[in-house]
XYZ file of C-alpha atoms in Angstrom:
698
model
C -19.614 155.422 258.997
C -17.936 152.262 257.603
C -20.033 149.947 255.819
C -20.707 146.286 257.408
C -20.011 144.855 253.852
C -16.535 146.307 253.254
C -15.238 143.141 251.678
C -17.969 143.459 248.824
C -17.164 147.108 248.373
C -14.948 146.898 245.323
C -13.765 149.493 242.834
C -15.247 148.610 239.579
C -12.888 149.008 236.519
C -14.833 148.130 233.237
C -11.466 147.639 231.401
C -10.361 144.962 233.841
C -13.350 143.228 233.268
C -13.134 143.482 229.515
C -9.806 142.062 229.768
C -10.681 139.261 232.306
C -10.475 136.293 229.144
C -6.954 137.185 228.838
C -6.089 137.968 232.272
C -7.274 134.494 233.375
C -5.014 132.949 230.605
C -1.479 134.789 230.818
C 1.069 133.869 228.479
C 4.632 132.695 229.749
C 6.784 134.392 227.119
C 9.963 132.188 227.596
C 7.808 128.958 227.071
C 6.623 130.498 223.477
C 2.843 130.300 224.825
C 0.160 131.350 222.569
C -3.755 131.136 223.303
C -5.972 128.893 221.099
C -9.782 129.275 220.977
C -12.044 126.296 221.635
C -14.882 127.160 219.294
C -17.827 125.219 220.836
C -20.576 123.283 218.785
C -23.704 125.076 217.304
C -25.971 125.425 214.403
C -28.006 128.072 213.021
C -28.543 131.544 214.920
C -27.168 129.788 218.147
C -24.764 132.491 219.684
C -20.900 131.960 219.100
C -19.627 130.538 222.199
C -15.889 129.789 222.932
C -13.159 129.194 225.600
C -9.511 130.119 225.546
C -6.640 127.840 226.647
C -2.960 128.335 226.703
C -0.281 126.276 224.814
C 3.327 126.173 224.091
C 4.129 126.275 220.343
C 7.338 123.744 221.579
C 4.757 121.137 222.293
C 3.623 121.395 218.502
C -0.064 121.608 219.366
C -2.669 120.566 216.945
C -4.995 123.549 215.798
C -6.059 125.428 212.797
C -4.871 129.087 212.079
C -7.483 131.549 210.583
C -6.817 133.857 207.870
C -9.439 136.717 207.126
C -9.809 140.435 206.658
C -10.249 142.446 209.864
C -12.435 145.225 208.182
C -13.786 148.465 210.172
C -17.356 147.052 210.769
C -20.026 146.609 213.131
C -18.897 145.034 216.217
C -20.473 141.896 217.134
C -20.579 139.844 220.277
C -18.707 136.447 220.762
C -19.466 134.815 224.055
C -16.907 133.477 226.598
C -17.797 130.478 228.270
C -16.624 130.752 231.655
C -17.385 134.338 232.747
C -20.213 136.595 232.375
C -18.541 139.017 229.541
C -17.915 138.725 225.960
C -15.602 139.524 223.142
C -15.795 141.799 220.361
C -15.729 140.860 216.828
C -16.235 142.380 213.498
C -19.271 141.072 211.429
C -16.839 139.434 209.090
C -15.139 137.250 211.605
C -18.507 136.420 213.311
C -19.696 135.241 209.970
C -16.578 133.190 209.626
C -16.789 131.465 212.847
C -20.710 130.794 212.329
C -19.331 128.969 208.929
C -16.549 127.012 210.672
C -17.931 125.624 214.035
C -19.449 122.225 213.795
C -22.858 121.044 214.993
C -21.744 118.386 217.289
C -18.042 118.833 218.333
C -15.863 121.754 219.229
C -13.080 122.974 217.137
C -9.720 124.343 218.292
C -8.572 127.263 216.234
C -6.032 130.249 216.377
C -7.648 133.628 215.342
C -5.558 137.004 216.214
C -8.459 139.134 217.220
C -9.393 136.897 220.233
C -6.117 134.939 221.016
C -4.088 138.082 221.449
C -4.927 141.117 224.048
C -4.788 143.760 221.561
C -4.744 146.254 224.408
C -1.236 145.497 225.720
C 1.870 146.328 223.538
C 4.029 143.959 225.636
C 1.823 140.900 224.547
C 1.614 142.226 220.831
C 5.302 142.302 220.742
C 5.644 138.837 222.245
C 3.159 137.309 219.831
C 4.859 139.205 216.899
C 7.820 136.885 217.453
C 5.744 133.905 216.947
C 3.480 134.799 214.178
C 5.592 133.030 211.420
C 5.561 129.640 213.463
C 1.930 130.107 214.240
C 0.880 129.918 210.462
C 4.036 127.468 209.813
C 3.051 124.898 212.363
C -0.762 125.118 212.061
C -2.058 121.575 210.937
C -4.478 123.591 208.755
C -4.874 127.112 207.783
C -8.454 128.256 207.014
C -8.883 131.270 204.541
C -12.274 133.129 204.593
C -13.300 135.076 201.238
C -16.672 135.797 202.551
C -20.046 134.939 201.431
C -21.093 134.519 197.790
C -24.131 136.736 197.640
C -26.896 137.024 195.216
C -25.443 140.532 194.101
C -22.241 139.196 193.428
C -21.402 140.733 190.090
C -22.395 144.242 191.501
C -19.863 143.503 193.910
C -17.374 142.360 191.430
C -17.410 145.829 189.776
C -17.280 147.734 192.905
C -14.144 145.626 194.335
C -12.626 146.170 190.858
C -12.925 150.115 191.157
C -11.155 149.624 194.674
C -8.506 147.424 192.998
C -7.736 149.781 190.453
C -7.144 152.555 193.047
C -4.972 150.420 195.087
C -2.590 149.247 192.254
C -2.634 152.819 190.348
C -4.054 150.876 187.217
C -4.348 154.021 184.546
C -7.965 153.775 183.394
C -6.874 155.264 180.182
C -9.525 154.073 177.912
C -12.165 155.719 180.197
C -14.394 152.827 179.662
C -16.730 151.292 182.101
C -16.647 147.851 183.629
C -19.515 145.701 182.313
C -20.469 142.332 183.989
C -22.029 139.788 182.125
C -25.561 140.249 183.207
C -25.460 143.883 182.406
C -24.535 143.522 178.682
C -27.201 144.466 176.317
C -27.789 142.721 173.026
C -26.254 145.627 170.920
C -23.177 145.051 173.458
C -23.091 141.313 172.746
C -22.868 142.255 169.030
C -19.970 144.343 169.502
C -18.370 141.664 171.514
C -18.911 139.235 168.733
C -17.554 141.345 166.056
C -14.438 142.344 168.574
C -13.708 138.613 169.057
C -14.213 137.826 165.310
C -11.553 140.323 164.235
C -8.822 138.832 166.756
C -9.809 135.182 166.243
C -8.009 133.190 163.718
C -9.587 130.195 162.349
C -13.135 131.457 163.611
C -15.103 129.308 161.166
C -13.058 126.229 162.059
C -14.797 126.226 165.561
C -18.031 124.953 163.984
C -17.507 121.057 164.290
C -16.504 121.611 168.130
C -19.464 123.873 169.154
C -21.953 122.004 171.495
C -25.404 122.748 171.270
C -26.866 125.963 173.089
C -29.184 123.591 175.257
C -26.131 121.627 176.293
C -24.063 124.756 177.736
C -24.014 125.068 181.641
C -26.475 127.754 182.184
C -25.797 129.796 185.793
C -29.677 130.826 185.849
C -30.465 127.247 186.520
C -27.701 126.290 188.997
C -27.265 127.682 192.477
C -24.238 129.870 193.513
C -22.301 127.080 194.870
C -22.639 125.171 191.693
C -21.466 128.083 189.771
C -18.451 128.379 191.847
C -17.696 124.464 191.406
C -17.903 124.921 187.550
C -15.629 128.064 187.416
C -13.118 125.964 189.468
C -13.471 123.095 187.148
C -12.243 125.463 184.292
C -9.076 126.154 186.059
C -8.568 122.508 186.981
C -8.818 121.778 183.176
C -6.573 124.572 182.318
C -3.964 123.526 184.920
C -4.420 120.020 183.755
C -3.124 120.648 180.380
C -6.204 121.966 178.328
C -5.939 124.847 175.693
C -8.297 127.505 175.752
C -9.630 126.208 172.268
C -11.114 123.224 174.256
C -13.677 125.162 176.002
C -17.234 126.039 174.739
C -16.683 129.530 173.690
C -19.158 129.121 170.762
C -22.424 127.247 170.452
C -24.830 126.219 167.757
C -28.651 126.752 167.513
C -30.819 125.651 165.029
C -32.330 128.505 162.991
C -35.747 127.079 162.243
C -37.002 130.176 160.253
C -34.075 129.643 157.831
C -33.684 126.097 158.243
C -30.075 126.135 159.009
C -27.639 126.004 162.166
C -25.967 129.343 163.490
C -22.930 129.559 165.475
C -23.212 132.061 168.384
C -21.150 133.325 171.165
C -21.587 131.404 174.174
C -23.101 134.079 176.352
C -22.734 132.025 179.535
C -18.911 131.840 179.302
C -18.039 135.174 180.533
C -20.216 134.506 183.608
C -17.923 131.633 184.695
C -14.785 134.420 183.986
C -16.575 137.000 186.100
C -16.866 134.364 188.949
C -13.036 133.821 188.577
C -12.553 137.588 188.948
C -14.575 137.718 191.754
C -12.571 135.211 193.784
C -9.159 136.993 192.611
C -10.784 140.387 193.914
C -11.588 139.470 197.347
C -10.422 141.978 199.970
C -8.401 139.132 201.506
C -5.691 139.469 198.489
C -5.060 143.171 199.493
C -4.255 142.715 203.303
C -0.526 142.740 204.292
C -0.648 139.968 206.816
C -2.316 137.358 204.443
C 0.764 136.929 202.192
C 2.673 135.003 204.894
C -0.397 133.184 205.849
C -0.809 131.963 202.580
C 2.825 131.420 201.835
C 4.212 130.101 205.243
C 1.675 127.094 205.887
C 3.075 123.581 204.996
C -0.574 122.240 204.349
C -2.246 123.699 201.398
C -4.668 126.142 202.985
C -8.565 125.681 202.749
C -10.777 128.232 201.236
C -14.153 129.015 202.429
C -16.530 130.958 200.242
C -19.618 130.917 202.652
C -19.844 126.939 203.126
C -18.217 126.153 199.753
C -14.602 125.190 200.256
C -11.673 124.341 198.202
C -7.793 124.097 198.395
C -5.983 127.684 197.810
C -3.560 126.032 195.317
C -6.297 124.796 193.147
C -7.292 128.584 192.807
C -3.636 130.170 192.379
C -2.393 127.060 190.203
C -5.453 127.376 187.966
C -5.293 131.115 187.439
C -1.281 130.836 186.927
C -2.114 128.413 183.978
C -4.931 130.400 182.685
C -2.623 133.462 182.241
C 0.121 131.385 181.044
C -2.036 129.612 178.059
C -3.302 133.278 177.144
C 0.081 134.304 176.402
C 1.171 130.927 174.508
C 1.206 130.719 170.767
C -1.098 127.690 170.920
C -3.713 130.153 172.332
C -3.091 133.363 171.931
C -5.161 134.053 169.056
C -8.281 133.154 171.228
C -7.168 134.675 174.178
C -9.282 138.128 173.832
C -12.356 135.974 173.657
C -11.447 133.521 176.397
C -10.599 136.183 178.785
C -13.611 138.088 177.773
C -11.461 141.453 176.978
C -14.658 143.119 175.637
C -15.721 143.413 179.194
C -12.595 145.837 179.708
C -11.677 144.091 183.032
C -7.787 144.276 183.178
C -5.584 141.460 184.020
C -3.863 142.642 187.085
C -5.942 140.624 189.882
C -5.017 137.479 187.974
C -1.143 138.564 188.099
C -1.378 139.592 191.814
C -2.774 136.129 192.584
C 0.054 134.474 190.434
C 2.614 136.342 192.920
C 1.341 134.164 195.764
C 1.732 131.160 193.885
C 5.527 131.809 193.383
C 6.210 132.691 196.775
C 4.489 129.651 198.253
C 6.278 127.475 195.981
C 9.773 128.915 197.324
C 8.611 128.460 200.885
C 7.312 124.769 200.694
C 9.728 123.328 198.682
C 12.047 122.169 201.946
C 11.475 121.969 205.739
C 12.928 125.650 206.045
C 11.268 128.629 204.305
C 13.293 130.413 201.615
C 13.613 133.969 202.728
C 12.517 136.804 200.338
C 14.729 139.544 199.026
C 14.304 142.975 200.741
C 13.134 144.539 197.406
C 10.226 141.782 197.203
C 9.241 142.414 200.719
C 8.935 146.287 200.071
C 6.796 145.627 196.716
C 4.423 143.176 198.330
C 3.587 145.574 201.429
C 3.237 148.563 199.374
C 0.575 146.886 197.502
C -1.485 145.975 200.257
C -3.315 147.547 203.161
C -3.058 147.528 206.840
C -4.535 149.510 209.813
C -1.567 150.225 211.554
C 1.296 151.331 209.007
C 3.861 149.576 210.733
C 2.114 146.254 209.956
C 3.297 146.821 206.252
C 6.609 145.687 207.582
C 5.563 143.404 210.524
C 3.271 141.393 208.448
C 6.206 140.421 206.207
C 8.448 139.357 209.176
C 7.906 135.657 208.474
C 9.130 135.830 204.970
C 12.531 137.512 206.114
C 15.824 136.182 206.848
C 15.950 134.487 210.494
C 18.602 137.202 211.629
C 16.571 140.191 210.211
C 13.376 138.850 211.677
C 14.739 138.375 215.273
C 16.620 141.926 215.018
C 12.925 143.597 214.380
C 10.902 140.979 216.666
C 13.192 142.287 219.598
C 12.073 146.053 218.811
C 8.633 145.144 217.792
C 6.174 148.001 218.245
C 8.434 150.314 220.102
C 9.536 151.656 216.759
C 7.628 154.394 215.039
C 6.693 154.035 211.346
C 9.628 156.652 210.180
C 12.009 154.284 211.956
C 10.884 151.203 210.751
C 10.850 152.349 207.186
C 14.134 153.679 207.597
C 15.808 150.534 208.804
C 14.069 148.516 206.213
C 15.409 150.969 203.575
C 19.222 150.555 204.876
C 18.751 146.783 204.573
C 17.627 147.573 201.118
C 20.369 149.613 200.010
C 23.032 147.357 201.598
C 22.265 144.734 198.939
C 24.745 145.166 195.979
C 22.959 147.354 192.982
C 19.922 148.298 195.085
C 20.760 151.996 195.493
C 19.247 152.246 192.327
C 16.074 151.857 194.302
C 16.812 155.341 195.281
C 14.446 156.332 192.655
C 11.496 154.740 194.495
C 12.001 156.317 197.789
C 9.713 159.027 198.963
C 11.808 161.705 198.076
C 9.980 165.411 198.433
C 6.544 163.974 197.755
C 3.767 164.167 199.857
C 3.883 161.723 202.692
C 1.414 160.489 205.510
C 4.435 159.043 207.580
C 5.947 161.770 209.956
C 9.488 162.451 209.872
C 10.264 159.736 206.927
C 13.609 160.618 205.280
C 13.609 161.529 201.761
C 15.774 158.641 200.796
C 13.540 156.182 202.828
C 10.660 153.783 201.297
C 7.360 154.475 202.343
C 5.929 150.822 202.797
C 2.629 151.950 203.420
C 1.932 153.663 199.751
C 2.859 152.400 196.430
C 4.378 155.099 194.519
C 2.366 154.719 191.464
C 2.701 153.424 187.946
C 3.943 156.334 186.318
C 5.918 158.087 189.292
C 8.905 155.522 189.079
C 10.678 153.171 187.144
C 13.386 151.311 188.942
C 14.255 148.933 186.209
C 14.787 152.072 183.695
C 17.602 153.329 185.935
C 19.436 149.774 185.852
C 20.125 150.386 182.020
C 22.837 152.782 182.902
C 26.260 152.753 184.666
C 26.922 156.200 186.008
C 29.330 154.750 188.368
C 30.965 151.778 187.224
C 33.458 149.891 189.656
C 32.137 151.642 192.782
C 29.732 150.455 195.492
C 27.634 151.863 198.175
C 28.941 150.866 201.663
C 25.577 150.586 203.457
C 24.407 149.121 206.873
C 26.366 145.860 207.522
C 25.336 145.219 211.176
C 22.279 145.838 213.303
C 24.107 148.750 215.055
C 23.982 150.625 211.786
C 20.247 150.523 210.979
C 18.993 153.240 213.315
C 19.188 156.779 212.518
C 17.555 159.148 209.802
C 20.581 159.911 207.684
C 22.669 158.439 204.995
C 26.162 159.409 203.814
C 27.215 158.982 200.307
C 30.504 159.427 198.028
C 29.534 161.676 195.506
C 30.659 163.760 192.292
C 29.084 166.977 191.546
C 27.443 167.215 187.915
C 26.300 170.844 188.490
C 23.078 172.829 189.232
C 19.663 172.972 187.591
C 18.905 176.339 185.691
C 15.781 175.884 184.096
C 12.829 173.302 184.148
C 10.153 172.695 181.884
C 6.558 173.067 182.730
C 4.853 170.152 184.880
C 2.917 167.673 182.947
C -0.742 167.381 184.349
C -1.693 164.276 186.008
C -4.734 163.816 183.875
C -4.611 161.422 180.865
C -2.289 162.653 177.832
C -3.845 163.279 174.515
C -1.998 163.228 171.196
C -1.889 167.058 171.146
C -0.798 167.409 174.762
C 2.190 165.151 174.141
C 3.080 167.249 171.086
C 2.955 170.469 172.775
C 4.985 169.276 175.791
C 7.998 167.926 173.638
C 7.653 171.112 171.446
C 8.005 173.295 174.689
C 11.154 171.254 175.568
C 12.934 171.659 172.373
C 11.961 175.547 172.622
C 13.527 175.563 176.057
C 16.813 173.657 174.670
C 17.032 176.103 171.835
C 16.761 179.017 174.190
C 19.172 177.767 176.785
C 22.147 176.243 175.092
C 24.698 178.536 172.849
C 25.318 175.628 170.544
C 22.287 173.361 170.495
C 22.710 169.922 169.087
C 19.683 168.053 167.771
C 21.221 164.500 168.487
C 21.916 165.515 172.053
C 18.129 166.737 172.619
C 16.519 163.697 171.099
C 18.923 161.540 172.971
C 17.777 162.976 176.327
C 14.114 162.969 175.355
C 14.443 159.213 174.454
C 16.720 158.853 177.369
C 18.995 156.979 175.196
C 16.912 153.875 174.756
C 16.212 152.185 171.532
C 12.372 152.215 171.139
C 11.979 149.275 168.832
C 12.516 147.020 171.711
C 9.010 146.519 173.293
C 10.194 145.850 176.742
C 11.625 149.112 178.391
C 13.911 147.303 180.547
C 15.410 145.437 177.710
C 16.215 148.428 175.441
C 19.632 149.298 174.292
C 21.454 152.428 173.779
C 20.013 154.518 170.974
C 22.136 154.183 167.712
C 22.790 157.219 165.410
C 20.209 155.772 162.819
C 17.581 155.822 165.701
C 18.231 159.422 166.213
C 17.672 160.278 162.710
C 14.801 158.264 162.518
C 12.992 160.001 165.627
C 13.864 163.376 164.204
C 12.319 162.548 160.774
C 9.262 161.182 162.643
C 8.407 164.191 165.129
C 8.788 166.572 161.944
C 6.285 164.653 160.501
C 4.145 164.375 163.745
C 4.440 168.033 164.103
C 2.865 168.661 160.761
C 0.345 166.085 160.443
C -0.478 165.635 164.069
C -0.318 161.907 162.932
C 1.577 160.002 165.799
C 2.329 156.657 163.635
C 5.682 155.630 162.490
C 6.908 156.360 159.223
C 7.812 152.746 158.225
C 5.497 149.565 158.387
C 5.940 147.342 161.417
C 5.576 143.647 160.811
C 5.685 142.632 164.616
C 3.719 144.937 166.886
C 1.197 147.119 165.304
C -2.394 148.229 165.248
C -4.961 147.681 162.553
C -5.738 150.860 160.503
C -8.901 151.567 158.444
C -7.036 150.853 154.936
C -5.465 147.672 156.415
C -1.886 148.888 156.449
C 0.421 148.134 159.766
C 1.903 151.154 161.218
C 3.688 150.772 164.623
C 3.784 153.761 167.209
C 7.052 152.818 168.809
C 8.362 156.589 168.701
C 5.063 157.991 170.141
C 4.727 155.250 172.893
C 8.377 155.856 173.750
C 8.066 159.901 173.852
C 4.529 159.597 175.803
C 5.921 157.469 178.385
C 8.898 159.770 179.060
C 6.583 162.874 178.950
C 4.402 161.102 181.553
C 7.007 159.782 183.749
C 9.906 162.699 183.487
C 10.136 166.498 183.529
C 12.765 167.895 181.226
C 15.225 170.358 182.759
C 18.849 171.974 181.719
C 21.941 172.415 183.994
C 23.862 175.831 184.301
C 26.387 174.144 181.863
C 23.715 173.770 179.343
C 23.322 169.996 179.862
C 19.773 168.736 179.106
C 18.351 166.067 181.568
C 15.302 164.219 182.290
C 14.056 163.521 186.031
C 11.369 163.406 188.365
C 8.560 165.833 188.383
C 9.393 167.232 191.582
C 12.839 168.941 190.454
C 13.268 172.574 190.448
C 15.732 175.376 189.936
C 18.697 175.245 191.942
C 18.420 171.366 192.707
C 21.969 169.911 192.309
C 22.743 166.701 190.349
C 25.462 164.044 191.743
C 26.874 160.922 190.543
C 26.643 158.609 193.788
C 28.869 155.784 194.268
C 26.933 152.454 193.680
C 24.288 154.036 191.788
C 23.588 153.280 188.175
C 21.961 156.640 187.389
C 22.738 160.289 188.783
C 20.735 161.626 191.629
C 19.076 164.912 192.043
C 19.474 166.439 195.514
C 18.049 169.583 197.030
C 20.502 171.447 199.221
C 19.338 172.522 202.732
C 20.502 172.926 206.335
C 19.833 170.978 209.381
C 21.409 171.775 212.754
C 23.541 174.210 211.280
C 24.986 171.861 208.722
C 24.697 171.375 204.911
C 22.524 168.496 203.918
C 20.530 167.390 201.022
C 17.051 166.195 200.434
C 16.687 163.395 197.785
C 14.452 164.437 195.101
C 15.068 161.276 192.846
C 17.369 159.631 189.918
C 17.889 161.301 186.588
C 19.235 161.185 183.115
C 21.900 163.510 182.558
C 23.372 163.490 178.789
C 26.926 162.894 178.801
C 27.172 161.165 182.314
C 25.181 157.787 182.030
C 28.100 155.360 181.427
C 30.951 156.589 183.806
C 32.033 159.593 181.994
C 32.313 161.576 185.487
C 34.861 158.999 186.803
C 36.906 159.103 183.649
C 37.208 163.036 184.023
C 39.224 162.378 187.207
C 36.718 164.628 189.338
C 37.378 164.294 193.038
C 34.597 162.190 195.085
C 33.311 164.213 198.167
C 31.340 162.974 201.036
C 27.581 164.508 201.617
C 24.639 163.540 203.842
C 21.279 162.908 202.823
C 18.393 163.425 205.312
């Protein structure tokens, strides 16, 4: 029997109801339309209420764009004004909106989680094309760092541990990170001794010391006042003040002995911890926030709870802070100013400085200055994204217009492997960039399915001690040649690369793998001794100079910066052999001559450098020693194995290790990495007149 109320007998589809706000506000792709959120007025615990409206970017709408971290958190409800349903939002976004809304007026904003229907790939692809314009045209960009809680110092340490994991900082010292509030009296005494050793003119600061009672005492001020004082420190440094101008010491009356004593300002590191906390916000680690910070013409506002400041104030101040700490006028005091006794590395500040550099390039003129592909890859590898493809798409706004348009058309229809492969082909298409083959995923474990061995994994940084692109650019194995890479969009698809190559031989024997744990003095000595024994057993007429030139990869170790080192002279080979003989007998890794520039103080006050040991330890950590069937010693990736083949590739400054295999009945190769092959690093293979042949790498 049919119902009398057929007109009300509707099929209920929860997914349609959930998408109703977006279905009611369709976007016209041809008009470059976006949605904006009208954030209604409210205070306190009032629920967040908002309404969507559609505008065209071509009409230059007036709105604010939000930049925040979309973490995997408890979902909150944000109410939609015109229908009975609501949006889902993370706690972090909900807190942000509560902080942003005005008590008596609405606010027009763009926020990705609400303005884009995340359930439809077509809409995501359409909005992807406009992402750069959204942040470039915004009247203001508002950045959310999160609330500044009572337990912020505990949060500092936890975030720093996460930072160390992301950036592969090697915690070689094994020391724990100590926030100021947790330092005990004996630790403060050690800190004062530490600073007294490194601070020249320590006694000269007496006349400049404020009284203990005059110092900024964080315990007597609110968290907002603490933030304000920390930023004022940055303002002074950015304004030209030297580190000596700050109250690192204080004076106190010693009534017992009726005299004045000079003490360390124990409140100072609290301000520095506050700056570290700002530099360690999860916002800095997210892929999308790079272009969200770099593209806007207006200087972004930063919200820390209800406290606000301009982003340039933070990044400009930190840039000046790091600069001053390296300059001669301040270098003698930088250990104390930066509170190095707390064991916090400088890396977070350096990461903040990177944003400053890119932002300066993009706001100089009316048109953005596109980043190089290698910069795009490096930036994306050091950041996080929920969808691995966003490691590339999150940088589209910083790329050349032609490149961005090509990938915007394809959008999320590409897999991560396809996207990363095409990006890598763009990289290799630039002059001299085939040296980045050493940074490719190679035969290491990779979470991206079907990614070729020659491609870059944009979702994962290879690690501080796994690769070193700058090292390979010191050589010139194929002078006068170039790699003919992808020259047009049609060349980008595909998972294979073809190279012109000259064979250098096959690997016959490999030294043992170096453990990933920290290398001790004894372990370095043991590994190099093993290499030496393997060489003596494998070569008919061993040559000591050849062996040591290979171990040091023909670099003169007296130059501190690796990428500036020059080829090793004959005298250097003699020096390193004499050093290693002494090192083997005594276990003392120090050099045999005094060093007047870079040294470590010893108990007897002498100045003995460790150039040889540092250079050898670096190579033991980053490379594996192996020998070819022709008896040539080599240094290459840890993943090399017997039967791998060595080639000089046209356009590459260093030879490559390739692993033969078969695909679809054809001989092809897997890329293992770049290597040092003695006697083949400066064009010797080309001068021998050996013929080139074409090979395929997958």
